Tab-separated table of C-alpha atoms in Angstrom:
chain	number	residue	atom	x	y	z
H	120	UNK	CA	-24.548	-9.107	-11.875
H	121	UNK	CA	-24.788	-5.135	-11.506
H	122	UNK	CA	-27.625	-5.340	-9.065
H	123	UNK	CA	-25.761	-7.207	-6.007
H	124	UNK	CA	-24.338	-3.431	-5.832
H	125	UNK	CA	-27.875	-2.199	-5.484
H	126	UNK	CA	-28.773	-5.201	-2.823
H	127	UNK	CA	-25.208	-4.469	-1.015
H	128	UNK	CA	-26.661	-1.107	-0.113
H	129	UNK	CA	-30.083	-1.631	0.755
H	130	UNK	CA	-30.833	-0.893	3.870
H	131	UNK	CA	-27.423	1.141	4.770
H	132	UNK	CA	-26.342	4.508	5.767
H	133	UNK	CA	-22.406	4.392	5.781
H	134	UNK	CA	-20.302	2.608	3.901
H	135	UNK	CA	-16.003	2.442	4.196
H	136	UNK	CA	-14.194	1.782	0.529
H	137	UNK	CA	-11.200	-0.059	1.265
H	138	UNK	CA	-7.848	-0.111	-1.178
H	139	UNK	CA	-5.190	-2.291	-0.585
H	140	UNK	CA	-1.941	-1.771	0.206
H	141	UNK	CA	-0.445	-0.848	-2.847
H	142	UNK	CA	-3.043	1.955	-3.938
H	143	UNK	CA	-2.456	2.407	-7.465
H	144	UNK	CA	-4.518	5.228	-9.808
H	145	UNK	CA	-7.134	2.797	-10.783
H	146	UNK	CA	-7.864	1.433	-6.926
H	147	UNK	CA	-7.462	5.584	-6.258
H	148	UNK	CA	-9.922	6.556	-8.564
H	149	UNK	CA	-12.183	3.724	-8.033
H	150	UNK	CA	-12.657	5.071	-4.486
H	151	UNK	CA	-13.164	8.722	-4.961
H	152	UNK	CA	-15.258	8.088	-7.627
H	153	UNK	CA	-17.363	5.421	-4.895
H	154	UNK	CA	-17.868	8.584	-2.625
H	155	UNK	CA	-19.101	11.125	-5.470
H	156	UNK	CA	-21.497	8.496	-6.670
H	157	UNK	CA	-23.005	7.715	-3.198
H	158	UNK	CA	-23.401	10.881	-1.977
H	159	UNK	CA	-27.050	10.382	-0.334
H	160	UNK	CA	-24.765	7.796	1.910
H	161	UNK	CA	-21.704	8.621	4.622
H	162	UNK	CA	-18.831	7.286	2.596
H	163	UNK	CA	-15.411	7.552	3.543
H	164	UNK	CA	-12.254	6.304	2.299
H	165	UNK	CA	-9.870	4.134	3.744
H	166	UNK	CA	-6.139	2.690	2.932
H	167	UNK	CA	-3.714	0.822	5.245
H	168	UNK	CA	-0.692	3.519	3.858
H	169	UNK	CA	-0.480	7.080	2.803
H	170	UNK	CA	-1.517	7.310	-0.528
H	171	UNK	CA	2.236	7.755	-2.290
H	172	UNK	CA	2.990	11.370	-3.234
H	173	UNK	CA	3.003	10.038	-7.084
H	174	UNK	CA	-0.834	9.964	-6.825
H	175	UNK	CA	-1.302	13.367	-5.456
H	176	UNK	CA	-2.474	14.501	-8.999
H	177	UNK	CA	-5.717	13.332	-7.874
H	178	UNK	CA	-7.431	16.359	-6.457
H	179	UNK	CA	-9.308	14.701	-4.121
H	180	UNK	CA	-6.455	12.136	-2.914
H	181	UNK	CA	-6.391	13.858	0.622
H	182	UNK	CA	-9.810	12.308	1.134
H	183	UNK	CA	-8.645	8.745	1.782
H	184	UNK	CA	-7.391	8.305	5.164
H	185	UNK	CA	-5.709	5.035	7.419
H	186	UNK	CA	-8.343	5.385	10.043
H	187	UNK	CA	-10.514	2.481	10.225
H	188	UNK	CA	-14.404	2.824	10.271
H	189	UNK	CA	-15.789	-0.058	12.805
H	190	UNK	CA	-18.726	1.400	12.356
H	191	UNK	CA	-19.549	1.264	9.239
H	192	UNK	CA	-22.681	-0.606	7.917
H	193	UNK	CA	-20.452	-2.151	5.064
H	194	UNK	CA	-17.577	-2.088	3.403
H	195	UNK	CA	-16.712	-2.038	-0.383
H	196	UNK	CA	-13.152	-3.330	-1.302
H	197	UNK	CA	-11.828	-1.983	-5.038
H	198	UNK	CA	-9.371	-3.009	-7.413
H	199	UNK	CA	-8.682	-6.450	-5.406
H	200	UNK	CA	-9.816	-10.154	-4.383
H	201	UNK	CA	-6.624	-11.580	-3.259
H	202	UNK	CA	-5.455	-12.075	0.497
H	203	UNK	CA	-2.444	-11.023	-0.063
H	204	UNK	CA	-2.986	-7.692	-1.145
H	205	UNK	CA	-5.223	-7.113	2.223
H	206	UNK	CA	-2.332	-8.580	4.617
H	207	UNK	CA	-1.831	-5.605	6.470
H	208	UNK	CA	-5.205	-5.185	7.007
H	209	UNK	CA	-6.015	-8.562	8.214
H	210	UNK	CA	-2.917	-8.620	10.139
H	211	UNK	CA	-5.182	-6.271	12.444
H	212	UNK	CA	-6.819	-8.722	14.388
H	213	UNK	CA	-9.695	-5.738	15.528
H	214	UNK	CA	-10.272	-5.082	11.445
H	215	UNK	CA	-9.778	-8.471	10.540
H	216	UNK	CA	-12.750	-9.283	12.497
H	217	UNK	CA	-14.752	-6.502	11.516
H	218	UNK	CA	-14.250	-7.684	8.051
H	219	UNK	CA	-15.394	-11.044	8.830
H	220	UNK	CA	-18.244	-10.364	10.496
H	221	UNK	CA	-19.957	-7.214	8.162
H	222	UNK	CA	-21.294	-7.404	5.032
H	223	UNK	CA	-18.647	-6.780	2.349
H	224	UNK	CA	-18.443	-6.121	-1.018
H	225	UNK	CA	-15.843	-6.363	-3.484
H	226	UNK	CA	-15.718	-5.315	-7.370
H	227	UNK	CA	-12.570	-5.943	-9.270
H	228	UNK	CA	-11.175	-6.327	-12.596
H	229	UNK	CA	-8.442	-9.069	-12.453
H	230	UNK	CA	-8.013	-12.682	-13.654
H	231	UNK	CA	-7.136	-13.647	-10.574
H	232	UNK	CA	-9.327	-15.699	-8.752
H	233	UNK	CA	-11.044	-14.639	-5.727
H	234	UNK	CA	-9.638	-16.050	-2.760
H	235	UNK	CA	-10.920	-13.917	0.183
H	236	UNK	CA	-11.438	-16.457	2.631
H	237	UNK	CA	-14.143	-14.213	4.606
H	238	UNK	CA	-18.141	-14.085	3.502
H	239	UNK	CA	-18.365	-11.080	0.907
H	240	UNK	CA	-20.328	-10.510	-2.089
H	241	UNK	CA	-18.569	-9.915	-5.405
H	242	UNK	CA	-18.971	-8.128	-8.974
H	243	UNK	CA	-15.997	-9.172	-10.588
H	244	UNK	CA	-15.503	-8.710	-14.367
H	245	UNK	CA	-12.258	-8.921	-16.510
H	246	UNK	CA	-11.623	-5.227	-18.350
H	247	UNK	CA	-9.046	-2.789	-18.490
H	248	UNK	CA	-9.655	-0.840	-15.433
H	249	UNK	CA	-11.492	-1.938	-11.939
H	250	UNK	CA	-13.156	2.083	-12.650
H	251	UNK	CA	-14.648	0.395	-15.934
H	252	UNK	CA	-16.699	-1.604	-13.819
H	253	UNK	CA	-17.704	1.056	-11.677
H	254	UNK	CA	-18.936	2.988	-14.670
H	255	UNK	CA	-20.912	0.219	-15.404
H	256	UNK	CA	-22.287	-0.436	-12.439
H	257	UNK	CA	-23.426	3.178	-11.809
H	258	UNK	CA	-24.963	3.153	-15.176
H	259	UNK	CA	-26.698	0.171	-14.541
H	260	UNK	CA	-28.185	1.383	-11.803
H	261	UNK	CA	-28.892	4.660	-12.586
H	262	UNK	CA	-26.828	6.312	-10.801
H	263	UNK	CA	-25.761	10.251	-11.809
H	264	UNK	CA	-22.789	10.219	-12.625
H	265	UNK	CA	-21.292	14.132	-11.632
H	266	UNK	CA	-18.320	15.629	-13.329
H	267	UNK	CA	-16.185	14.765	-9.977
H	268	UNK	CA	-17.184	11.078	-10.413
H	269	UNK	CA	-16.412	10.805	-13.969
H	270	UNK	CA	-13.083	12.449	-13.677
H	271	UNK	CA	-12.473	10.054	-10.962
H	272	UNK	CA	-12.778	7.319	-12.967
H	273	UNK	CA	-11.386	8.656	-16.406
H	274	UNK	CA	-8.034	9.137	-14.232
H	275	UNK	CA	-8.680	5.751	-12.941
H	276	UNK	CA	-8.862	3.966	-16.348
H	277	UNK	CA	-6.322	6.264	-17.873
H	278	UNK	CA	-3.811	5.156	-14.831
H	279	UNK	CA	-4.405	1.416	-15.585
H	280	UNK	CA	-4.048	1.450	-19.217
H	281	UNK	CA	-1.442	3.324	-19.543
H	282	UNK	CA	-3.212	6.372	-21.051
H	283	UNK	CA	-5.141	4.250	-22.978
H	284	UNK	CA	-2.347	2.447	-25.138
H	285	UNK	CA	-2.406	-0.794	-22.896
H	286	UNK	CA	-3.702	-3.807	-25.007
H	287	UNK	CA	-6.735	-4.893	-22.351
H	288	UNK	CA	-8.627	-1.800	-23.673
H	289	UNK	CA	-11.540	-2.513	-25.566
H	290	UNK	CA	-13.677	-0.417	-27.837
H	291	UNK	CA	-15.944	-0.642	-24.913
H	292	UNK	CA	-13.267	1.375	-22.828
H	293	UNK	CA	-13.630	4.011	-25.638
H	294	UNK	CA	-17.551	4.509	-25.458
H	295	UNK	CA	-16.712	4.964	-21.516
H	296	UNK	CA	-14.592	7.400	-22.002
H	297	UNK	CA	-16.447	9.156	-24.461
H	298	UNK	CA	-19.565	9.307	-22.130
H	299	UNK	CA	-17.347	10.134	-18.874
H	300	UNK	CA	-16.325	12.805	-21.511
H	301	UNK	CA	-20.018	13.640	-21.730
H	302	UNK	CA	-20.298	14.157	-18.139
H	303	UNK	CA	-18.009	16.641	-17.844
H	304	UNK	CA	-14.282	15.091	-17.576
H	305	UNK	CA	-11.565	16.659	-20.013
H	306	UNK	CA	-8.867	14.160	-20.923
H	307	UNK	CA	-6.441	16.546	-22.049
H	308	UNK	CA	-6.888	18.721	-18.922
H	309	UNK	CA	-6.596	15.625	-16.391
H	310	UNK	CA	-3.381	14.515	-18.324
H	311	UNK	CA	-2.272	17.705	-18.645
H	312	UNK	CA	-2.388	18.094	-14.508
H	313	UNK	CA	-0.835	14.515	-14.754
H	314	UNK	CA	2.494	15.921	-16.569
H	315	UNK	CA	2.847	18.671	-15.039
H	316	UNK	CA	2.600	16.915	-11.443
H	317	UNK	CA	4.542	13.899	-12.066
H	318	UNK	CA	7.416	16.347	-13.313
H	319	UNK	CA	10.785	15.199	-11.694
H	320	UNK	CA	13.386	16.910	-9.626
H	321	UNK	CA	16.501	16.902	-10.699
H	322	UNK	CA	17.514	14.588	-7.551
H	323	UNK	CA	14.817	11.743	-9.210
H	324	UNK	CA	16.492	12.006	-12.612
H	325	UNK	CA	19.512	11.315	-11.571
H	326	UNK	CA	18.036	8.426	-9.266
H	327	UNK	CA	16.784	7.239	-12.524
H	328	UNK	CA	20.008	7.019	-13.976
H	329	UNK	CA	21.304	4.731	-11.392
H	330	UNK	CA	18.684	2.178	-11.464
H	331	UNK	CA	19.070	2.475	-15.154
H	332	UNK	CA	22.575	1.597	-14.460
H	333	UNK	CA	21.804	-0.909	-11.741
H	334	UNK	CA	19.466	-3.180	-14.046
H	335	UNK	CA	20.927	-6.639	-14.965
H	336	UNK	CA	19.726	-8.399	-18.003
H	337	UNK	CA	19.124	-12.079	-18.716
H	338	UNK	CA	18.468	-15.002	-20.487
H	339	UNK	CA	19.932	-13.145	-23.721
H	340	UNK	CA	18.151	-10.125	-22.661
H	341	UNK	CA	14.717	-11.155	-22.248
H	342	UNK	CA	14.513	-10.877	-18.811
H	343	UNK	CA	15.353	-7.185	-17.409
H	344	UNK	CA	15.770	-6.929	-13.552
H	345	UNK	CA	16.784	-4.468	-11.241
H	346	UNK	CA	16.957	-3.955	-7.215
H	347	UNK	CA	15.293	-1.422	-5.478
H	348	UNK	CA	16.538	-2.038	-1.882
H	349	UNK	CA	14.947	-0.808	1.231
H	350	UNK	CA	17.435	2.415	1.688
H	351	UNK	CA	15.996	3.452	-1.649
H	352	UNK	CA	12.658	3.348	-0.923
H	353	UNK	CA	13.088	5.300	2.498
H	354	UNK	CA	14.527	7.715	0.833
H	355	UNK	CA	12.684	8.244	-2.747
H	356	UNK	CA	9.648	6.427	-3.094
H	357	UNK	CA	7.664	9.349	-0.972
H	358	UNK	CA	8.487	11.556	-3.982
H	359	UNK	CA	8.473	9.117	-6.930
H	360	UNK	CA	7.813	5.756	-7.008
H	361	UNK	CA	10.945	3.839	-8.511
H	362	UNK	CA	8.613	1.253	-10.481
H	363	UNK	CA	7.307	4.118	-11.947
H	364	UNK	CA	10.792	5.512	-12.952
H	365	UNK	CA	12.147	2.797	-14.460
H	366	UNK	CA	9.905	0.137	-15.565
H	367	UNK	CA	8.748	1.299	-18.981
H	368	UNK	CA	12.282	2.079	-19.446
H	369	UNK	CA	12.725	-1.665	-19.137
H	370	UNK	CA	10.713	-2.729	-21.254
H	371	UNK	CA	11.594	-0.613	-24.110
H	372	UNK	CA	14.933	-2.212	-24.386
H	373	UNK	CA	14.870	-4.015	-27.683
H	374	UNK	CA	14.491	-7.873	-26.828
H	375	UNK	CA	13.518	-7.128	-23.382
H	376	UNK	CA	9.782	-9.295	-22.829
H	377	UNK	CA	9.697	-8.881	-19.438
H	378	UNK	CA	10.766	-6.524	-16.634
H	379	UNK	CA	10.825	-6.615	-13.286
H	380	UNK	CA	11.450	-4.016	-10.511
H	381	UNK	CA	12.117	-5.787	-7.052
H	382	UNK	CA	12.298	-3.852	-4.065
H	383	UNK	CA	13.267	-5.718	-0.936
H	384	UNK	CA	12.279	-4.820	3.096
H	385	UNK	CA	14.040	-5.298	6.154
H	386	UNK	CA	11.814	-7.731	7.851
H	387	UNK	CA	12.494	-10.069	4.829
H	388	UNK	CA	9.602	-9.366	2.587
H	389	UNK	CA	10.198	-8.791	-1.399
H	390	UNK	CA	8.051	-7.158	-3.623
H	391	UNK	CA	7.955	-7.725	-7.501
H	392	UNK	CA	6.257	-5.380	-9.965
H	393	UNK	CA	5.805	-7.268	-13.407
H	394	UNK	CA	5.735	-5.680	-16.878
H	395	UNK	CA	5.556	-7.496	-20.256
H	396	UNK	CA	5.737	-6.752	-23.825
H	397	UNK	CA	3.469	-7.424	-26.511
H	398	UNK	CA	4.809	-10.749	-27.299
H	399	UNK	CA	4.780	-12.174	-23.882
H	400	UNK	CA	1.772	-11.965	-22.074
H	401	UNK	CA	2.614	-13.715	-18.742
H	402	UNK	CA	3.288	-11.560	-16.274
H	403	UNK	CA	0.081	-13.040	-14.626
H	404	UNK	CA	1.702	-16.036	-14.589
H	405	UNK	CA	5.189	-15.030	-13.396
H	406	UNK	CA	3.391	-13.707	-10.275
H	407	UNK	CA	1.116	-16.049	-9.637
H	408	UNK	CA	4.109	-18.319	-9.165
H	409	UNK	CA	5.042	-16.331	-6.156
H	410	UNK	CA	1.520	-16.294	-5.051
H	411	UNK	CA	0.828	-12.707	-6.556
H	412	UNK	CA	-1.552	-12.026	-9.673
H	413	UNK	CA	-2.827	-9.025	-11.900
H	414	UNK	CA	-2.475	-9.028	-15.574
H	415	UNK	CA	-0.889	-10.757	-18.648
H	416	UNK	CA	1.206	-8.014	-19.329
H	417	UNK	CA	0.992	-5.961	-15.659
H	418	UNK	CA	1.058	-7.950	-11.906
H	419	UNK	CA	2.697	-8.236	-8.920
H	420	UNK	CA	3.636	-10.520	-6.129
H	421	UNK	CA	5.195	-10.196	-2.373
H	422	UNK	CA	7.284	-12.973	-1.017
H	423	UNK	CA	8.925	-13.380	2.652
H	424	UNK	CA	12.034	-15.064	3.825
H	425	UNK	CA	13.850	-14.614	0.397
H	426	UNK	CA	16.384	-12.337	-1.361
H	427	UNK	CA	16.767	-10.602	-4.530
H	428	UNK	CA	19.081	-13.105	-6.004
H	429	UNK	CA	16.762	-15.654	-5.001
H	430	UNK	CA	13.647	-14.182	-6.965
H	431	UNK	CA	15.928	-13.780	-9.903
H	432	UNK	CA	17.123	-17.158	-9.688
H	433	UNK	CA	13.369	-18.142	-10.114
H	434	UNK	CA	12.251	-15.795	-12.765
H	435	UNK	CA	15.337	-17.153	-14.696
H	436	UNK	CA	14.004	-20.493	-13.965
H	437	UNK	CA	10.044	-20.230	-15.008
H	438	UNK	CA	10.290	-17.611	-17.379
H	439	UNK	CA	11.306	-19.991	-20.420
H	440	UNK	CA	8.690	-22.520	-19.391
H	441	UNK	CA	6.077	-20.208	-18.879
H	442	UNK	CA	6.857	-18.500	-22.747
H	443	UNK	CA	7.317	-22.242	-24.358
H	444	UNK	CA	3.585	-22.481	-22.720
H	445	UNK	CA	2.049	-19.302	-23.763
H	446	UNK	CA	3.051	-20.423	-27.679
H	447	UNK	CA	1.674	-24.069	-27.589
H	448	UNK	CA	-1.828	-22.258	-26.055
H	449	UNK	CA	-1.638	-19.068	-29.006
């Protein structure tokens, strides 16, 4: 499966990583990582938004920018194979036909299936981190893998497992680390740089306290929801991003299996970040629903033409069928 990377190149002298358009640390260090690793190639970097403040521990997070390569002799897309999640991209019609017209390569690392209705290739392999399968591609083909890279994708993996704690990693994830270790990444000093950038202003805390007291809670506390309306994200989400604040928060409340943080938009669209506890792996499911996807216990989904009340109204609906179904399949 690792060689279609080694085919997608053949023959090329640029190549444009795309992220979707809700960059996250793995999809982040996924690319950066992309652009140390090919560095007998032009790479460069691309997302349809500014990469949020939150992720500006990266070092090198300045090198992604939202300028389009139509030139480009292919394009790698990380960290996704759903439509929906390239949207703003395809709502270009000058990229969207770029895309569907030049060879294109994805690699991900989600259930989800692959619905990209434009040709591509695809390396696509379920594990904790879409930088995992990076790793293993550049090891497979033997590909040098430079301090840069591997702190790139030890951030990467660390960002998507929650710091390694998240139950998708594998004692496979482990023997990556220890060899990005090998190559010159420091875990302690990347989370180190972590804490002391993600550090919050006294403005955020008390932010935080608001959603905290915002949240509403249902189906005797299982369910945990709370709005995150567009005025909010104008004003804070450039300097912390309130899933960030107050999801893990959520679903530490004893009895709590799933959380949601829903932010909504003024031309109607609603976003929902997913997280789930131990016992109730379906957060997959819960966004796949609303035509989203990602994990069992970490997804998303983005919805038009609806309202907060209207999303809960669902969740409250399919969440008890969707737990009574996980239990008859354990």
């Amino acid at each position: 499966m690792y060689d279609k990377f080694a085919e997608f190149l053949k023959g090329k002298k640029s190549i444009q990583v795309i992220q979707a358009e809700n960059p996250d640390g793995d999809s982040l260090g996924s690319a950066i990582a992309l652009d140390y690793l090919l560095d007998d190639l032009e790479v460069s970097l691309y997302c349809p938004i500014d990469i949020p403040k939150y992720l500006h521990y990266f070092p090198d997070w300045s090198r992604v920018t939202s300028e389009f390569d139509y030139r480009a002799d292919g394009y790698i897309i990380v960290d996704t194979a759903a439509m929906v999640l390239l949207s703003k991209l395809l709502d270009d019609t000058a990229i969207k036909n770029r895309l569907y017209s030049a060879p294109v390569l994805v690699i991900d690392h989600h259930e989800t299936a692959d619905d990209l209705d434009f040709k591509h290739e695809s390396i696509i392999e379920i594990r904790p981190a879409a930088a995992e399968v990076i790793f293993e591609i550049a090891k497979a083909c033997d590909m040098e893998i430079s301090k840069p890279a591997a702190e790139a994708l030890m951030q990467g993996i660390m960002s998507d497992t929650l710091g390694l704690t998240g139950v998708a990693v594998t004692a496979r994830t482990f023997e990556v680390m220890a060899e990005l270790t090998r190559s010159g990444a420091n875990i302690g000093e990347l989370e180190e740089n972590r804490r002391e950038f993600m550090k919050k202003s006294q403005r955020i805390f008390e932010y935080k306290a608001r959603l905290i007291e915002r949240t509403e809670f249902h189906l005797d506390g299982e369910l945990a929801t709370v709005l995150i309306p567009w005025e909010d994200i104008e004003e804070f989400s450039d300097e912390y991003n309130p899933n960030v604040l107050i999801l893990e928060e959520l679903r530490m409340v004893e009895g709590v299996k799933v959380a949601v943080a829903i932010k909504t938009y003024p031309d109607g669209k609603v976003t929902g970040k997913i997280r789930c506890s131990g016992d109730a792996s379906i957060a997959d499911k819960i966004a796949g629903y609303f035509g989203g996807g990602g994990h069992p216990y970490a997804a998303g989904f983005r919805t038009y033409d609806t309202s907060y009340e209207e999303v809960v109204k669902d969740l409250v609906k399919i969440m008890p069928e969707l737990l009574a179904e996980r239990e008859q399949d354990a």
